[in-house]
Coordinates of C-alpha atoms in Angstrom, one line a residue:
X1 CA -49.9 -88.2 110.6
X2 CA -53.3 -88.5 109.2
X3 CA -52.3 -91.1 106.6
X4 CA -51.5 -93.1 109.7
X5 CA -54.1 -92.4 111.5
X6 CA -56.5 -93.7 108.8
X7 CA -54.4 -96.9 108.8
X8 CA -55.1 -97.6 112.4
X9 CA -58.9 -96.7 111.9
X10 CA -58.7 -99.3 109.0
X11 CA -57.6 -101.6 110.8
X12 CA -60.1 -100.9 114.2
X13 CA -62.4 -101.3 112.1
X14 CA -61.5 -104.6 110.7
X15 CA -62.5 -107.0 113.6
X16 CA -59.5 -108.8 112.6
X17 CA -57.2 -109.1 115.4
X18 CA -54.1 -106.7 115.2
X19 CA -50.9 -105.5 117.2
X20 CA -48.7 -101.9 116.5
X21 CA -46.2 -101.6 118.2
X22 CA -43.1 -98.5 117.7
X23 CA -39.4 -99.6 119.2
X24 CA -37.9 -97.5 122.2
X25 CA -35.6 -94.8 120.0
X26 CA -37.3 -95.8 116.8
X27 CA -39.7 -94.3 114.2
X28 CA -41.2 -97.0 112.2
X29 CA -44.6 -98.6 113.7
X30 CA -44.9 -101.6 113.0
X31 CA -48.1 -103.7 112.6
X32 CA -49.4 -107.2 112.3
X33 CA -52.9 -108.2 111.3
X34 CA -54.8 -111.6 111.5
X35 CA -58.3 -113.2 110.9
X36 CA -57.4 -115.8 113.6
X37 CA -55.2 -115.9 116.8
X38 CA -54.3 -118.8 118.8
X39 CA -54.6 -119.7 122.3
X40 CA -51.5 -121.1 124.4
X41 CA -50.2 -122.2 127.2
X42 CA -46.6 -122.5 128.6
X43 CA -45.9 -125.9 127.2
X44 CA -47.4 -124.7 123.8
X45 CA -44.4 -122.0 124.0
X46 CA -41.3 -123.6 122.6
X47 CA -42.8 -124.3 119.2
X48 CA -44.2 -121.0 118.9
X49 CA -40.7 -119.4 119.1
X50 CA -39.9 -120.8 115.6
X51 CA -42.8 -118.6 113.8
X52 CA -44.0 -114.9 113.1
X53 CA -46.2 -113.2 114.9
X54 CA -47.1 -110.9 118.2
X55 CA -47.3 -112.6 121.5
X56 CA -49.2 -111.3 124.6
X57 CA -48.6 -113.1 128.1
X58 CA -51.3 -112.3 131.2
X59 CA -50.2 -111.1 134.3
X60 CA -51.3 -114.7 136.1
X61 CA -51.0 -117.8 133.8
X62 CA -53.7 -119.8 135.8
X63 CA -56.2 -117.0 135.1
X64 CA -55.3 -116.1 131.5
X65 CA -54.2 -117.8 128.7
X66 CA -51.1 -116.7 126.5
X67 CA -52.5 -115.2 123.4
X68 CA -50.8 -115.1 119.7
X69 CA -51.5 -112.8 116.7
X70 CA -49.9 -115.3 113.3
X71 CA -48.1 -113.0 110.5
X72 CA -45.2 -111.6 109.6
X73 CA -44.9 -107.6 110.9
X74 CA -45.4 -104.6 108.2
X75 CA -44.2 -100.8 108.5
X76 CA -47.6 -98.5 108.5
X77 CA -46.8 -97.7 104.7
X78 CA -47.4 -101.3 103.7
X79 CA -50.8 -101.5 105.4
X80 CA -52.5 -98.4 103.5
X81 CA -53.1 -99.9 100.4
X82 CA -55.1 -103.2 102.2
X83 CA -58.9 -103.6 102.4
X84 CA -60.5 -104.8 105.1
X85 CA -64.4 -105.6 105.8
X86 CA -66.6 -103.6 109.0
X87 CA -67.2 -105.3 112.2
X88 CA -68.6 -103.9 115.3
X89 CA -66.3 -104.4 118.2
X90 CA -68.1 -106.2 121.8
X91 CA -66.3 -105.2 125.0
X92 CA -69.5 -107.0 126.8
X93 CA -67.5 -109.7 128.3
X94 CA -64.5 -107.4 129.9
X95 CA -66.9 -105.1 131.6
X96 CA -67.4 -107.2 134.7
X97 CA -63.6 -107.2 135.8
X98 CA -63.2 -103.4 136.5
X99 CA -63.0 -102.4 140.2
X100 CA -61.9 -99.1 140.0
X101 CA -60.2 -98.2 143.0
X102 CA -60.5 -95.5 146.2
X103 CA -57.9 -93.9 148.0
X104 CA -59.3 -95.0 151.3
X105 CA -59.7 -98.6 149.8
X106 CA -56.0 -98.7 148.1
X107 CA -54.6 -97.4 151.4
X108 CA -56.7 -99.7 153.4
X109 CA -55.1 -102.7 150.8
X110 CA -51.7 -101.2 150.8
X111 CA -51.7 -101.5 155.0
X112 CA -52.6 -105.2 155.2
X113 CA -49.7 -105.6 152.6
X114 CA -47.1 -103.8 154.7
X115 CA -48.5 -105.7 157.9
X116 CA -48.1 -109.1 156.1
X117 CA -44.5 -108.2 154.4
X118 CA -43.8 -106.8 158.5
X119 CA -44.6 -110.5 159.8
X120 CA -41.4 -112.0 158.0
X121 CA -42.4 -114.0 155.1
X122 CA -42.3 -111.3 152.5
X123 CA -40.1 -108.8 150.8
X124 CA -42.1 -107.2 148.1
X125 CA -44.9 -107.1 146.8
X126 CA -46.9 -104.8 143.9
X127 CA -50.0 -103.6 144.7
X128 CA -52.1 -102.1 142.0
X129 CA -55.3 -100.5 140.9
X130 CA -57.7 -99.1 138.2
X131 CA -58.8 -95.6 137.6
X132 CA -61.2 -94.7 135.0
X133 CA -60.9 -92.3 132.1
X134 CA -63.7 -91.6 130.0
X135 CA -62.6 -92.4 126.5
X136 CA -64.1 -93.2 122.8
X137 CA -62.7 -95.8 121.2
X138 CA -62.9 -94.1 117.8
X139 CA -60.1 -91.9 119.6
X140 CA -57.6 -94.6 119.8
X141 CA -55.4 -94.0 117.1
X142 CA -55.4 -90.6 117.8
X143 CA -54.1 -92.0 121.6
X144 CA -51.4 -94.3 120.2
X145 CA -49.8 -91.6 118.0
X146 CA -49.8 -89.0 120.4
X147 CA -47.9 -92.0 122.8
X148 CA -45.6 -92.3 120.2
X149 CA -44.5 -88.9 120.0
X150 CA -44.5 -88.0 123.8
X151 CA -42.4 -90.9 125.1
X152 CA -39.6 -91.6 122.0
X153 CA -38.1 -93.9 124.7
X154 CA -40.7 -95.9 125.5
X155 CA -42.1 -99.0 123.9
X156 CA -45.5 -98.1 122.8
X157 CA -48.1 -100.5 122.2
X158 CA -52.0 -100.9 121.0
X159 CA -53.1 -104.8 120.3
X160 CA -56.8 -106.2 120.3
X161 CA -58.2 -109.6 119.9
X162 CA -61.6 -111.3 120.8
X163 CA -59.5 -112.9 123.8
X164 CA -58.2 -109.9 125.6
X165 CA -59.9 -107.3 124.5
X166 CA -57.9 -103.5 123.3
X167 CA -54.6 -102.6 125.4
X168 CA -52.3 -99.8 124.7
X169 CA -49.4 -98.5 126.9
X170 CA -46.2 -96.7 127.3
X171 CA -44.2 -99.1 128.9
X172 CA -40.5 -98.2 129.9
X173 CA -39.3 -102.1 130.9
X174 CA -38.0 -104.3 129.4
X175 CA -38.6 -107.7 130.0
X176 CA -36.4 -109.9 127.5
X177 CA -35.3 -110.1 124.0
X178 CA -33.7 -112.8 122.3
X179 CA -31.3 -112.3 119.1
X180 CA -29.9 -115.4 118.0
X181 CA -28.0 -116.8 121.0
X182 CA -28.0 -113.2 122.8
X183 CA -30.3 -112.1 125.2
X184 CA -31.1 -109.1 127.0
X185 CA -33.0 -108.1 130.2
X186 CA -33.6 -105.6 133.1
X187 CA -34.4 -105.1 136.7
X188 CA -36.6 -101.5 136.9
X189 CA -37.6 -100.4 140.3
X190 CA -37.7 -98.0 143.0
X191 CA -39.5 -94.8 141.8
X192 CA -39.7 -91.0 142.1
X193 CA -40.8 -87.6 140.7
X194 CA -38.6 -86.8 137.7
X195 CA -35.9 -84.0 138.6
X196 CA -34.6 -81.0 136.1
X197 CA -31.3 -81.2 137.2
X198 CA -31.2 -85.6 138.3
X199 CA -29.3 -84.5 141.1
X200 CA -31.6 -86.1 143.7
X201 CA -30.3 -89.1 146.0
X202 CA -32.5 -92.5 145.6
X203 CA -33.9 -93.3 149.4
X204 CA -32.9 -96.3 151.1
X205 CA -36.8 -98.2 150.0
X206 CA -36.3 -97.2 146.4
X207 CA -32.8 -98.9 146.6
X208 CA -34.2 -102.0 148.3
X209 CA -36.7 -102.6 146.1
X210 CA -34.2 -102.5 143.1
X211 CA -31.7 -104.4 144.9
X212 CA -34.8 -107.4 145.5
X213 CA -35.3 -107.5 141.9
X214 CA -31.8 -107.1 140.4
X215 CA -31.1 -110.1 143.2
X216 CA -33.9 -112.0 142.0
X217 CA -32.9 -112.0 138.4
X218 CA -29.4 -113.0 139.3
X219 CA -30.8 -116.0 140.7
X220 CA -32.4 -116.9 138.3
X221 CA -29.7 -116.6 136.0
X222 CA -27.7 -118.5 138.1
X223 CA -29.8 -121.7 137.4
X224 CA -28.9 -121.7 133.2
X225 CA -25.8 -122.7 131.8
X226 CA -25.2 -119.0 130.4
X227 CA -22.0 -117.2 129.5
X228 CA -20.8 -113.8 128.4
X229 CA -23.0 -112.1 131.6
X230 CA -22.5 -108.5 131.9
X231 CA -24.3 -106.7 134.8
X232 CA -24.4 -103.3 134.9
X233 CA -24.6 -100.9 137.5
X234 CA -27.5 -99.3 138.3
X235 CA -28.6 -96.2 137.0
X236 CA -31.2 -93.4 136.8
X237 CA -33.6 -93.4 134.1
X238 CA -36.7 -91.3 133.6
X239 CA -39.9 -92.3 132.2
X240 CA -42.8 -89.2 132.2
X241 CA -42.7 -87.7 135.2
X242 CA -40.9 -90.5 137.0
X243 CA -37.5 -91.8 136.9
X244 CA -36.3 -95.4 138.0
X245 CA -33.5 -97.2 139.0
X246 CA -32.4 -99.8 136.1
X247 CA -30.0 -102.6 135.9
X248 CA -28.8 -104.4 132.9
X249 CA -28.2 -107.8 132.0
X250 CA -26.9 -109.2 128.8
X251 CA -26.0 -112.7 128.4
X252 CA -25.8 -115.8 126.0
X253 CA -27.6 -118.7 126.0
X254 CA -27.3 -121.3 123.7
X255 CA -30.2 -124.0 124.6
X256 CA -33.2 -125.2 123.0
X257 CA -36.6 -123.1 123.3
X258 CA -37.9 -125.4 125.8
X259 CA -35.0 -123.9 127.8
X260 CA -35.6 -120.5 126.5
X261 CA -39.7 -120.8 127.7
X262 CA -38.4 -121.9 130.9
X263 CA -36.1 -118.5 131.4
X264 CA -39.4 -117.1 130.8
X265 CA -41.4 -118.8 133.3
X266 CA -38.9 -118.3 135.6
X267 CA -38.5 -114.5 135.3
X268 CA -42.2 -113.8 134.5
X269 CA -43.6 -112.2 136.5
X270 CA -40.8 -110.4 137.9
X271 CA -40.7 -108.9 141.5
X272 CA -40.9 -105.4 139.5
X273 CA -44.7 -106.6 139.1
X274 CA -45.4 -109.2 141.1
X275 CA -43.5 -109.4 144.3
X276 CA -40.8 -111.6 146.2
X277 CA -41.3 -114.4 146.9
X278 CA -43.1 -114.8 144.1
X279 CA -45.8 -117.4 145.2
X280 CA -46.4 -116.1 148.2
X281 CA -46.4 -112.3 146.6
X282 CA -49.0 -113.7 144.0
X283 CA -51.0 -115.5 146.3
X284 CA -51.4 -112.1 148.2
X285 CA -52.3 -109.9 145.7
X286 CA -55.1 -112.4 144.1
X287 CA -56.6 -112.3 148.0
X288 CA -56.5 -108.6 148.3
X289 CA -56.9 -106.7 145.3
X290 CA -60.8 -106.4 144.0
X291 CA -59.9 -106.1 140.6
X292 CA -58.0 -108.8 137.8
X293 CA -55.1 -107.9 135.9
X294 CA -55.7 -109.5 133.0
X295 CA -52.9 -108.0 130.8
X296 CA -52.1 -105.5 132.5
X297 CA -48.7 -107.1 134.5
X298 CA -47.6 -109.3 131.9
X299 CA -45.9 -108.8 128.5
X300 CA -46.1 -108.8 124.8
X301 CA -43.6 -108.1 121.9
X302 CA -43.3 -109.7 118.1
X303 CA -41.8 -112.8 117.2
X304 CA -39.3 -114.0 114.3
X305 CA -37.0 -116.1 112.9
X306 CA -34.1 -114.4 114.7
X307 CA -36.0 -114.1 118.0
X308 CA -37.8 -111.9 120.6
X309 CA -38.4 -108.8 122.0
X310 CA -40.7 -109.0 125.0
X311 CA -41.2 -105.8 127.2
X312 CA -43.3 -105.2 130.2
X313 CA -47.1 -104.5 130.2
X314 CA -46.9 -101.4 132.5
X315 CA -48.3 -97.9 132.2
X316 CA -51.1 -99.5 130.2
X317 CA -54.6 -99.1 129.5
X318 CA -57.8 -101.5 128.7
X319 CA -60.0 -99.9 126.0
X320 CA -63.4 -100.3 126.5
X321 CA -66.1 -98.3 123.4
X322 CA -66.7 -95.4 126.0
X323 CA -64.0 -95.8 128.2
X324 CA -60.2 -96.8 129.5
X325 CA -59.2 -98.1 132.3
X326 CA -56.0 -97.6 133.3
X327 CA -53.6 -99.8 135.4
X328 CA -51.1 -98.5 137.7
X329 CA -49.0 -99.9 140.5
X330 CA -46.1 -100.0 143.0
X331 CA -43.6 -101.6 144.9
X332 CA -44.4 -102.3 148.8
X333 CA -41.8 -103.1 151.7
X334 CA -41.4 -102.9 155.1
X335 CA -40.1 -99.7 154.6
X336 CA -43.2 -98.2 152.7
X337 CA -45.9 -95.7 153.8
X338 CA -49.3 -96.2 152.3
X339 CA -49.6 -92.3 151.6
X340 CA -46.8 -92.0 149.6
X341 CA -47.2 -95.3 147.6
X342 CA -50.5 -93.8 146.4
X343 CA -48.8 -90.7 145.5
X344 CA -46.5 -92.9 143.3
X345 CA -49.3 -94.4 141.1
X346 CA -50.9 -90.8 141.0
X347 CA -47.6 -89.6 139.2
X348 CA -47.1 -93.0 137.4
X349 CA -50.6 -92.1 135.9
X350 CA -49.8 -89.1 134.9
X351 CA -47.8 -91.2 132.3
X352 CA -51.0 -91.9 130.2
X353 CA -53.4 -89.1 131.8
X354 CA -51.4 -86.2 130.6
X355 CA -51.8 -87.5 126.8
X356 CA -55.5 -88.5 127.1
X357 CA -56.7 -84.9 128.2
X358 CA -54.6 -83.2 125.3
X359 CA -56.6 -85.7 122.8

């Protein structure tokens, strides 16, 4: 533990840019470190998809750029013996887009959403907001480590670079992986308070709003020349103190990675964070909520010459030198009451909050 926590701290302290990341069910952290990154955008995509290296996507791609960390990923062992100069790290810039958020405001947000969704040209649609945790950045390894070892199921992931800024997170979705010509990805929604025994029945909104995504993903699939698709049935899984409902889809496609960035675009973001329709849902939540996203929303996973393996930047955090600020959402319908739905991101909180006060 502490040789590995002196890694990270090498590396924080580096200025380089850097991403570590630990597979859901795995043990090895991985890591990738680079003097430079690269700035993208969508058509940019396809030719990144034949190198190495750790890609982050924003939650809105006319807001944020796509941001890529070059290298080729090493276990935590092969990073020990590496020497790296000081440099002190400027959260200046990222300061100005935190809103954190009251109950009476979020509630206040919430209601216009269900009023809009109510009128008939809206299913869904994922409001979130910010709370504030104060934090040292010098603590972050510590944070990452201890994420690693409460949620073994989890993908668990702490990047920084000059662009975005430090983001860690626990995330439980998967967005999509890629492993030759096979391909992998889920519809997560609908949530609720984590029971001993699982012997709870999922609500008719929870089942809606896993029924809009799983639909929504279908479609898309639909408009690929895919083969082999597999579509499981739903099931219950748990994440922290919340479970979900989760669908699986596995699939081949075959086509070039202008095709493959396409599937992307197409599926990102996802009614599980943005909302269905998804232009109208993302023209919604840019009117209403105070705050930006930024990363929080989108996703990020490493690259190679096999593939990818995105997942979904949820139950995350922005690191800030004294601070974090943590990101939380959920799913509104027609069916939803504002009261509960804040009750949902005060347990899906609890997914980072119960770690930080233990550090």
């Amino acid at each position: 533990m502490n040789d590995q926590l002196d890694v990270i701290e090498k590396v924080m302290a580096s200025g380089s840019a850097f991403a570590f990341w630990r597979m859901p069910g795995e043990e090895v952290i991985n890591c990738i470190c680079s003097e430079s990154t690269q700035k993208l955008s969508y058509s940019e995509l396809p030719l990144l998809l034949n190198q190495h290296g750790y890609l982050i996507a924003p939650f809105d791609i006319g807001e944020y750029p796509f941001i890529f960390i070059p290298g080729i990923p090493m276990s935590m062992n092969d990073f020990r013996d590496k020497s790296f100069s000081l440099s002190q790290i400027d959260d200046s810039e990222l300061v100005s887009e935190i809103s954190v958020s009251l109950r009476e405001d979020y509630l206040a947000q919430a209601q216009l959403i269900i009023d809009e969704i109510k009128s008939g040209s809206l299913e869904k649609v994922i409001l979130s907001r910010q709370l504030e945790v104060l934090l040292s950045l010098e603590k972050a390894n510590k944070v990452f480590l201890a994420l690693c070892d409460a949620y073994p199921n989890a993908y668990v992931f702490f990047y920084s670079t000059p662009e975005t800024g430090a983001w860690m997170a626990a995330t439980p979705e998967l967005f999509l992986t890629k492993r030759k010509t096979k391909f992998e990805t889920v519809a997560l929604a609908g949530t609720r308070q984590v029971s001993d025994d699982n012997s709870f029945e999922w609500g008719g909104k929870e089942r809606y709003e896993q029924v809009v995504v799983t639909k929504y993903i279908q479609s898309i699939l639909d408009g690929f020349s895919i083969s082999d698709l597999i579509v499981d049935q739903p099931k219950t899984v748990n994440a922290g103190k919340v479970s979900h409902l989760k669908t699986n889809f596995s699939f081949t496609l075959n086509q070039s990675n202008s095709v493959i960035v396409d599937l992307i675009n197409r599926l990102h973001p996802t009614p599980a964070l943005c909302g269905y329709p998804k232009e109208k849902a993302m023209d919604l939540i840019r009117q209403i909520e105070k705050h930006k996203r930024s990363y929080y929303g989108g996703f990020s996973g490493d690259i190679s010459s096999d593939g990818f393996r995105f997942f979904v930047s949820i139950r995350c955090m922005q690191l800030l030198r004294d601070k974090a600020i943590l990101y939380v959402g959920g799913g509104l319908t027609s069916l939803s009451v504002p009261e509960l739905e804040w009750d949902e991101t005060e347990l899906k909180a609890q997914t980072l909050l119960s770690v930080l006060k233990n550090i």
